[in-house]
CSV table of C-alpha atoms and ligand atoms in Angstrom, one decimal:
chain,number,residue,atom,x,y,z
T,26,UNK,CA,0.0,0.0,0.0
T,27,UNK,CA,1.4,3.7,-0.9
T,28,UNK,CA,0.9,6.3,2.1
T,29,UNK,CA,0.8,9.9,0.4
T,30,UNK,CA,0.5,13.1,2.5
T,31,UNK,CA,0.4,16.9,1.4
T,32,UNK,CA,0.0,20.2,3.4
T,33,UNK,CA,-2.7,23.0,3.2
T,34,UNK,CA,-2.4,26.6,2.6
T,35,UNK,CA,-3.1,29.8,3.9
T,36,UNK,CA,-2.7,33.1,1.9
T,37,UNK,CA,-0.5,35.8,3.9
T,38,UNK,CA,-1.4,38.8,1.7
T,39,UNK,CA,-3.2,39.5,-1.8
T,40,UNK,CA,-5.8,37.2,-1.7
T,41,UNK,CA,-8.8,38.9,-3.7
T,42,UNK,CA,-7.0,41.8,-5.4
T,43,UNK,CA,-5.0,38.7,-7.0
T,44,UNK,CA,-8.2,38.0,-9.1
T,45,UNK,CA,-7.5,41.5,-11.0
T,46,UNK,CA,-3.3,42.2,-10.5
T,47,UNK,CA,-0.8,42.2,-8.4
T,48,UNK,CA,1.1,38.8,-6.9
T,49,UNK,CA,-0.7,37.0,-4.1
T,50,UNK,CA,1.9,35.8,-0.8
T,51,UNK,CA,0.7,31.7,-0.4
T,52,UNK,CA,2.6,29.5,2.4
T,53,UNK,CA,2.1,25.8,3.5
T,54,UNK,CA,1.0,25.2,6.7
T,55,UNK,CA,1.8,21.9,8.5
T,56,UNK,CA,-2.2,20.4,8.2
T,57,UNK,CA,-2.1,17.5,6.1
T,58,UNK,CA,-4.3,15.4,3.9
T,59,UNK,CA,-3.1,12.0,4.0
T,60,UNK,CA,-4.0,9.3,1.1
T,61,UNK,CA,-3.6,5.5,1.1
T,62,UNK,CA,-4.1,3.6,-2.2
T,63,UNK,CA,-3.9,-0.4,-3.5
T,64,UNK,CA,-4.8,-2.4,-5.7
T,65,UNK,CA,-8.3,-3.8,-5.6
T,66,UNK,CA,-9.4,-6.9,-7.8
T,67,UNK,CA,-12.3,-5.7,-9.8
T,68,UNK,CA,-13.1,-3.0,-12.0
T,69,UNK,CA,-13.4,0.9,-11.0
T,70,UNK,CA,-13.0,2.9,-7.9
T,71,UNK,CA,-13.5,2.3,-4.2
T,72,UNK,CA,-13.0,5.3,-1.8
T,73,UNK,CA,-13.5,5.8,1.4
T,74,UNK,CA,-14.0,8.9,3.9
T,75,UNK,CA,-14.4,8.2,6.9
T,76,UNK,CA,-14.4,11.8,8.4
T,77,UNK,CA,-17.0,12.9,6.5
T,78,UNK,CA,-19.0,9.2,7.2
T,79,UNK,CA,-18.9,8.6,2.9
T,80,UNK,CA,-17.7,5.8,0.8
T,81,UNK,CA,-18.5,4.3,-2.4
T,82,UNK,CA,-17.4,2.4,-5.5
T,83,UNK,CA,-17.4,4.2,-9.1
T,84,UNK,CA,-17.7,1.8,-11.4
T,85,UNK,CA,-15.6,1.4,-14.9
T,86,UNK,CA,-18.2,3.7,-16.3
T,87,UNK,CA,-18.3,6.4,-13.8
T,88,UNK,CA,-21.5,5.4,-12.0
T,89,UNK,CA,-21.5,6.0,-8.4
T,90,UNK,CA,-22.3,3.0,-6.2
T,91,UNK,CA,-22.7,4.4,-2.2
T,92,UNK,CA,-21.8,1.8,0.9
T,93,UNK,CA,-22.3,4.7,3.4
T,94,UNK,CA,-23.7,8.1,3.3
T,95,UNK,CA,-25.9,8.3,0.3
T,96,UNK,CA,-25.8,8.7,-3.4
T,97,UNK,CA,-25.9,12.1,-3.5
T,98,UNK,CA,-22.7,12.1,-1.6
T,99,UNK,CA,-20.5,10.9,-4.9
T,100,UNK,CA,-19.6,15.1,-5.5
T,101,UNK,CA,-17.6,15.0,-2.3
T,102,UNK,CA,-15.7,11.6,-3.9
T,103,UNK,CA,-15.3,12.8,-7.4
T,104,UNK,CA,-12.5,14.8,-7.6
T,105,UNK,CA,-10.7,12.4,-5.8
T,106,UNK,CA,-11.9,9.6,-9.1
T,107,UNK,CA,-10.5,12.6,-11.2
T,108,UNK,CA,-7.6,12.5,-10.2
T,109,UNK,CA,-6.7,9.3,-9.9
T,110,UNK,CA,-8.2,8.4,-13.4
T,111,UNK,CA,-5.9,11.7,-14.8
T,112,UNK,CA,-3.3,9.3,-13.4
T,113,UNK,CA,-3.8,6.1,-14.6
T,114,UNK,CA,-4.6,8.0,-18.3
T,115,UNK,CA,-1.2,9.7,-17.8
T,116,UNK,CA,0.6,6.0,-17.0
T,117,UNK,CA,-1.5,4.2,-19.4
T,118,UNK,CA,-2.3,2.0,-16.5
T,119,UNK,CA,-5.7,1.0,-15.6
T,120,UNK,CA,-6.4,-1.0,-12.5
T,121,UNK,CA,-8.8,-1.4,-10.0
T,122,UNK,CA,-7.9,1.2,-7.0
T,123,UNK,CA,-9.1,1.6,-3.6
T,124,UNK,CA,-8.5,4.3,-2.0
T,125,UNK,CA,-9.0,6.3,1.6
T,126,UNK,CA,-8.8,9.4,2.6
T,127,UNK,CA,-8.6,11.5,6.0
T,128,UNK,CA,-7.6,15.1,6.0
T,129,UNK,CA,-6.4,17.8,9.4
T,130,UNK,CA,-7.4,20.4,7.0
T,131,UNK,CA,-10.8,22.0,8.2
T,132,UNK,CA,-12.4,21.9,4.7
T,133,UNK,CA,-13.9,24.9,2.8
T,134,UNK,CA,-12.0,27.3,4.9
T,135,UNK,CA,-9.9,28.5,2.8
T,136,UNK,CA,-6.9,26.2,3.8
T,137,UNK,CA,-6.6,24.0,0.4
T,138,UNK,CA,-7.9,21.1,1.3
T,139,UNK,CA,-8.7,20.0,-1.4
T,140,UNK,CA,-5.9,20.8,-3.5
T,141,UNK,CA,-3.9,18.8,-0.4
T,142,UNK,CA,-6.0,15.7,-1.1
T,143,UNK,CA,-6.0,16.1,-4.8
T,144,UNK,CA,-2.1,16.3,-4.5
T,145,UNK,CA,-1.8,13.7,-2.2
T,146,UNK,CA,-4.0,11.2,-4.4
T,147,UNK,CA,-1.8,12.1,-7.6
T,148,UNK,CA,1.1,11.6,-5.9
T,149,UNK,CA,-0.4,8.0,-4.4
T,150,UNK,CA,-1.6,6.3,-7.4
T,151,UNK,CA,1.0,7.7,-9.4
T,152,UNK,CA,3.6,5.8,-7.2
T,153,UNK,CA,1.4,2.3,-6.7
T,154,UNK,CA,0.7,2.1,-10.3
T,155,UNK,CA,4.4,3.0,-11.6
T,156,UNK,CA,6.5,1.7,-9.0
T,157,UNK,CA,8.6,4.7,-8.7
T,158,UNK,CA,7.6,8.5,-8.3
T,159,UNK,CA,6.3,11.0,-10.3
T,160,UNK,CA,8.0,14.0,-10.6
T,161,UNK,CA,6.8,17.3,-8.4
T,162,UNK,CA,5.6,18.3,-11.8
T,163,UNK,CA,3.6,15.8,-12.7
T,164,UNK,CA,2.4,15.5,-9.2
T,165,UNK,CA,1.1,18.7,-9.5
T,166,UNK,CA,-0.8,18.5,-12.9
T,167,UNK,CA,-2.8,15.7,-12.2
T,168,UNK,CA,-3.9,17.3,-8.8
T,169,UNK,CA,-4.6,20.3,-10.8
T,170,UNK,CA,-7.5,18.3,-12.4
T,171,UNK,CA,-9.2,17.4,-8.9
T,172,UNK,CA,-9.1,21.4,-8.3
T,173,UNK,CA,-11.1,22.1,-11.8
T,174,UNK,CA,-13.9,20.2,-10.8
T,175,UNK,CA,-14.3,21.6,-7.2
T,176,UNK,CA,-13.8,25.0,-8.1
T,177,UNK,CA,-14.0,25.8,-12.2
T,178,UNK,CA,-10.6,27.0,-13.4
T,179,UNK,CA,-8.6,27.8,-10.4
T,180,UNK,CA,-5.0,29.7,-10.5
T,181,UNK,CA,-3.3,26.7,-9.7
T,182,UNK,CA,-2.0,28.2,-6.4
T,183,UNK,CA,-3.2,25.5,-4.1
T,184,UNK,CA,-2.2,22.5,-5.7
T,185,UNK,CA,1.8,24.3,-6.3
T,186,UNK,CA,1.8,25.6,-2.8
T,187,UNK,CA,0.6,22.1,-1.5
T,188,UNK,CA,3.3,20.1,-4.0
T,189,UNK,CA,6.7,21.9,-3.9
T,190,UNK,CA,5.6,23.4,0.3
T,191,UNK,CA,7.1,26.6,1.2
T,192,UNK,CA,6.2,30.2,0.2
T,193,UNK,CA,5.5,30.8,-3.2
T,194,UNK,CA,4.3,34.2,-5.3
T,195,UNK,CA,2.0,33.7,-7.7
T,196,UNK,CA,0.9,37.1,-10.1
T,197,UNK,CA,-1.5,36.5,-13.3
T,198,UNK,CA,0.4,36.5,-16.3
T,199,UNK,CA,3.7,36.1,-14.3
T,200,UNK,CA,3.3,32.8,-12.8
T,201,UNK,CA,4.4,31.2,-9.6
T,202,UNK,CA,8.0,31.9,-7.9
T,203,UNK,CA,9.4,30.0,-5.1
T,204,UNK,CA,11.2,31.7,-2.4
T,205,UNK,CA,12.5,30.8,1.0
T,206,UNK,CA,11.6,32.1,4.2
T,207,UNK,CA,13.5,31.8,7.3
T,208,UNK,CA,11.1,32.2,9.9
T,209,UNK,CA,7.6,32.9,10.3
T,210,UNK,CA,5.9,32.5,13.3
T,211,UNK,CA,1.8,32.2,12.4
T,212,UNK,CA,-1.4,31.3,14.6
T,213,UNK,CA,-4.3,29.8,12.5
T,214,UNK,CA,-7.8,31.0,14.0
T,215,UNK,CA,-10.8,29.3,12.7
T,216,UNK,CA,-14.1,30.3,12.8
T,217,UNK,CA,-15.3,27.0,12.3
T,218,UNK,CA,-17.3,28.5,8.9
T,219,UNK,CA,-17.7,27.4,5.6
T,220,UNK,CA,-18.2,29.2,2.4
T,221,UNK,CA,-17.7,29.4,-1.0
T,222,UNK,CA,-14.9,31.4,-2.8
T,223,UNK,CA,-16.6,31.9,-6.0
T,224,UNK,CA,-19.5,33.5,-4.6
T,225,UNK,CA,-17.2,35.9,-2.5
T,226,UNK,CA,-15.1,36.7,-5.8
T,227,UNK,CA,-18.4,37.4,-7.6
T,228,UNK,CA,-19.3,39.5,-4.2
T,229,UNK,CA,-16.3,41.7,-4.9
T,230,UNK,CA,-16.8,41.7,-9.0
T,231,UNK,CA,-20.0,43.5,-8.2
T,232,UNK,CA,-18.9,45.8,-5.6
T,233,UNK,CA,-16.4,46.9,-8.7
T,234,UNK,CA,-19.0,47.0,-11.5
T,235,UNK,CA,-20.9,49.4,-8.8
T,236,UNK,CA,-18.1,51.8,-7.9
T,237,UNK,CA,-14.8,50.9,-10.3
T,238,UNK,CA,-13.2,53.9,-9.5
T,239,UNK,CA,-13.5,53.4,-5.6
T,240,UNK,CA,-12.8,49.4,-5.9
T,241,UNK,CA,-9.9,49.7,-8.2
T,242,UNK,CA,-8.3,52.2,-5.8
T,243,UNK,CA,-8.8,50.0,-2.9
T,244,UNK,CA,-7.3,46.7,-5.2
T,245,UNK,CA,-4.5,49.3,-6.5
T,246,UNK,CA,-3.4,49.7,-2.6
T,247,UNK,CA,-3.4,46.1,-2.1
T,248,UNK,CA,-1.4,45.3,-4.4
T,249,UNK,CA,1.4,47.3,-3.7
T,250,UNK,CA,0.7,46.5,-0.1
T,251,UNK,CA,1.2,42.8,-1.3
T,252,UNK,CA,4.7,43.7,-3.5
T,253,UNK,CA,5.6,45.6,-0.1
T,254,UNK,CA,4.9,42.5,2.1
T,255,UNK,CA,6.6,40.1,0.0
T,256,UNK,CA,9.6,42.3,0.4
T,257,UNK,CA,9.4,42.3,4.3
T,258,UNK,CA,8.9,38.7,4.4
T,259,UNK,CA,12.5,38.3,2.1
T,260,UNK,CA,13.7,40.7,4.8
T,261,UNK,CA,13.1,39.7,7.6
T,262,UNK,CA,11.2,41.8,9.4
T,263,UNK,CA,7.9,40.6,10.7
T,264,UNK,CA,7.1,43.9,12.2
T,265,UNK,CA,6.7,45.3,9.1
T,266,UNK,CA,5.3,42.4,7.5
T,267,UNK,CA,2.6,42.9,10.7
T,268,UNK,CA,1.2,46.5,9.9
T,269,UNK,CA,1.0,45.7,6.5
T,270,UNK,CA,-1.2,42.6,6.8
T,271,UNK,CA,-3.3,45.0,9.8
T,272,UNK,CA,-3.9,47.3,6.6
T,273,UNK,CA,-4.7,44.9,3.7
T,274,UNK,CA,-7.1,43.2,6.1
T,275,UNK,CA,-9.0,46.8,6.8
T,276,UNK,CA,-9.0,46.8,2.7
T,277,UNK,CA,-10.0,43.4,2.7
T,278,UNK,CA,-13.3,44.5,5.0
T,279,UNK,CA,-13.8,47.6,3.0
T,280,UNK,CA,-14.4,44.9,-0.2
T,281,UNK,CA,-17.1,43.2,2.2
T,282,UNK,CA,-15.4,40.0,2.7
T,283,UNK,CA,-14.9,40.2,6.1
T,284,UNK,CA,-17.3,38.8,8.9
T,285,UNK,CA,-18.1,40.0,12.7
T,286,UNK,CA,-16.5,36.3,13.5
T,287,UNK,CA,-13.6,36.9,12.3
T,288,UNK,CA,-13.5,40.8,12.9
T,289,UNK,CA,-13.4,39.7,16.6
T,290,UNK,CA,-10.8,37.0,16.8
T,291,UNK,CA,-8.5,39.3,14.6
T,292,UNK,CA,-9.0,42.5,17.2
T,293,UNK,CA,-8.2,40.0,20.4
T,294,UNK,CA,-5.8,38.8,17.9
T,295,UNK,CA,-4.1,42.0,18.2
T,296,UNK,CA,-5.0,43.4,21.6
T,297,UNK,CA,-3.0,39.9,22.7
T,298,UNK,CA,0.2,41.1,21.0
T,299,UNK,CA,-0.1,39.6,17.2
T,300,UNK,CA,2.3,41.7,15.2
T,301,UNK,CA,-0.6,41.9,12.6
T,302,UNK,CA,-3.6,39.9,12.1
T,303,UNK,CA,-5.8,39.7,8.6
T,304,UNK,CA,-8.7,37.3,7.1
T,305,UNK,CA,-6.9,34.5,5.2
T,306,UNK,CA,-8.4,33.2,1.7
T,307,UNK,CA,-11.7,34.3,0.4
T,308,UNK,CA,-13.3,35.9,3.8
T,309,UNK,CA,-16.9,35.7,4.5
T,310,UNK,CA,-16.3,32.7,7.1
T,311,UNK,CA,-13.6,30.6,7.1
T,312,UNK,CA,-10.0,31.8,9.0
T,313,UNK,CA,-7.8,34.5,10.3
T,314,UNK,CA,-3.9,33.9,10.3
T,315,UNK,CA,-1.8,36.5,12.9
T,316,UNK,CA,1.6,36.6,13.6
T,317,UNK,CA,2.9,36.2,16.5
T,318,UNK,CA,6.5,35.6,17.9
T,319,UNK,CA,7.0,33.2,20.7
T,320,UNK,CA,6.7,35.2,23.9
T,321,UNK,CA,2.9,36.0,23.1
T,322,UNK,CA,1.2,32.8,21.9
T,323,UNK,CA,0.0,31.3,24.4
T,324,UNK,CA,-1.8,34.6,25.1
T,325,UNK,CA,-3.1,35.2,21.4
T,326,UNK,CA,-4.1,31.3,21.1
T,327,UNK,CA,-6.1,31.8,24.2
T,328,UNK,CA,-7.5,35.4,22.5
T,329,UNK,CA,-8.4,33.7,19.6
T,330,UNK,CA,-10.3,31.2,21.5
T,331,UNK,CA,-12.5,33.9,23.8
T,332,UNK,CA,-13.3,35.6,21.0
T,333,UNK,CA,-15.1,32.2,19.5
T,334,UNK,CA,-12.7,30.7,17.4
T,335,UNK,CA,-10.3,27.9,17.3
T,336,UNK,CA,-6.9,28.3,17.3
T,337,UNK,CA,-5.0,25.7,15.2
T,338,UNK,CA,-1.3,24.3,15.6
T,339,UNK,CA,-0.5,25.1,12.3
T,340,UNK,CA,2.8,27.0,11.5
T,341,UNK,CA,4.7,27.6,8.2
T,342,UNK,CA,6.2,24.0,6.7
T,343,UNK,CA,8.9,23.8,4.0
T,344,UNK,CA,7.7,20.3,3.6
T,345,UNK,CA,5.6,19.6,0.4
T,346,UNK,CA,3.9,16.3,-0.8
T,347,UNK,CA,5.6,13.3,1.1
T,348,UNK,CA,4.8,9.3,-0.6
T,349,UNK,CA,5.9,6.3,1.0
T,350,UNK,CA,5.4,2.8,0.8
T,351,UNK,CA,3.3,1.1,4.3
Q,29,LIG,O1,-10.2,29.7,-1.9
Q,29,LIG,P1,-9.5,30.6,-0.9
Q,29,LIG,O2,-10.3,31.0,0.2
Q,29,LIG,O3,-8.1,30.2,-0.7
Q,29,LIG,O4,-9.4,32.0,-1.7
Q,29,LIG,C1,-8.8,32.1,-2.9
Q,29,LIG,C2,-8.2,33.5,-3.1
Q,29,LIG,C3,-9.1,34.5,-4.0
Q,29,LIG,O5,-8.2,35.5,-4.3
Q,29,LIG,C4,-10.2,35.0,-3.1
Q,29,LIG,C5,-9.7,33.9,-5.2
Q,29,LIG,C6,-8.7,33.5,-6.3
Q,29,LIG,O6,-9.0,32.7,-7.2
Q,29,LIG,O7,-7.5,34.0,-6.3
């Protein structure tokens, strides 16, 4: 059996303007997916779920056959069929696969899960059904056809960020650039709601056909704010990096994609002595990330968690999609 795992996401700064210019700031955070795949006698697809209480066979022509949790349940399963079928099409290898799947990623927050569970699948099947592994590349291509079908045609962001790990700068028309980061000291506060990015894109796309000179201001300033961050994370200096993520996330409110939820864990945020705290992702539920250097988060964990929300042990991770054989 192959064991694949693959880390989640947050966005530090540009989420949002990043739909119309400027480069958005993405780092891994250490929540993973995890995959395990085998060979199963028989034709098609078994996967299981157990988290989310689904499994179910697709069948060599696609139809959906539930065990638990209901037929409607097979959109939840699909991407993860995508993907592997992507890779046996890629391998010209077709077998009977079962798979299973359990993620620490809370899921429709804005955290990439399921870019980590695409990448983690590509990066499973591809392994158990050529015997050796697929190249980071490759890895990352096949998961990118997973994302298409949860979320239309995505940047690509999540599934590079959950491949290659790290921090990673992705502009439209420029494309993705790794870079390395010595230190950054986060705390992930959840508010425990879900939500959908495209409708809070399509939120924002009105706001601009409504007032373009106004919203096009606001997404000028964020992404110089975003070109400014990406500097002060290169240097160094998180106290910088702080203010400006206090700022973008007061532009972020002024697009109407922030909440009262997470208004209020990102003031205690603050008031316990985050260096800056913001939305992360799409807003409208979802999570907060603040930074925080040692001495002070115990205090802004505990902040986070009066003010209704869940702070998660998630830091920055270097450490991209991982396969090995169990
Ligand atoms: O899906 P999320 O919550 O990580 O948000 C994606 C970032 C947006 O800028 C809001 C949308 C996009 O496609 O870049």
């Amino acid at each position: 059996m192959i064991h694949a795992s693959a880390p989640g996401k947050a966005i530090l700064l540009g989420e949002h303007s990043v739909v119309y210019r400027g480069p958005a700031i993405v780092l891994a955070i250490d929540l993973r997916a995890h995959i395990w795949a085998e060979e199963r006698e028989g034709d098609g697809i078994w996967i299981e779920a157990p988290d989310i209480g689904v499994s179910g066979h697709f069948d060599a022509r696609g139809r959906y056959h539930p065990i638990r949790g209901g037929s409607e349940r097979w959109r939840s399963l699909n991407p993860i069929r995508v993907v592997a079928l992507e890779a046996m099409r890629r391998l010209e290898a077709h077998r009977g696969l079962r798979i299973r799947v359990e993620s620490e990623i809370p899921p429709a927050e804005g955290l990439g899960s399921s870019a980590a569970i695409a990448v983690a699948t590509a990066a499973a099947v591809g392994r158990l059904l050529s015997g050796e592994e697929l190249s980071l590349g490759e890895v990352c291509e096949i998961a990118y056809e997973g994302e298409r079908i949860v979320h239309g045609t995505p940047s690509g962001i999540d599934n590079h960020i959950s491949t290659y790990g790290g921090a990673l700068r992705y502009e439209r028309g420029r494309g993705f650039e790794r870079f390395k980061v010595e230190e950054l000291p986060l705390i992930i506060g959840d508010s425990g709601r879900r939500r959908s990015t495209g409708a809070l894109v399509a939120k924002v796309r009105r706001l601009w056909e409504r007032h373009r000179e106004v919203v096009d201001a606001i997404i000028d300033a964020m992404a110089t704010l975003s070109e400014e961050g990406y500097k002060a994370l290169r240097g160094g200096d998180l106290k910088r990096l702080g203010e400006l993520m206090d700022i973008d996330h007061g532009l972020l409110s002024a697009l109407g994609v922030s909440t009262p939820e997470l208004d209020r864990m990102i003031y205690a945020a603050r008031s316990a002595g985050a260096l800056g705290a913001k939305l992360t992702g799409a807003g409208g539920g979802g999570c907060i990330i603040a930074l925080v250097e040692q001495p002070d988060r115990g205090r802004v964990a505990e902040a986070i968690r009066r003010a209704g929300g869940r702070p998660l042990r998630a830091g920055f991770t270097d450490i991209g999609v991982e396969v090995e054989e169990v």
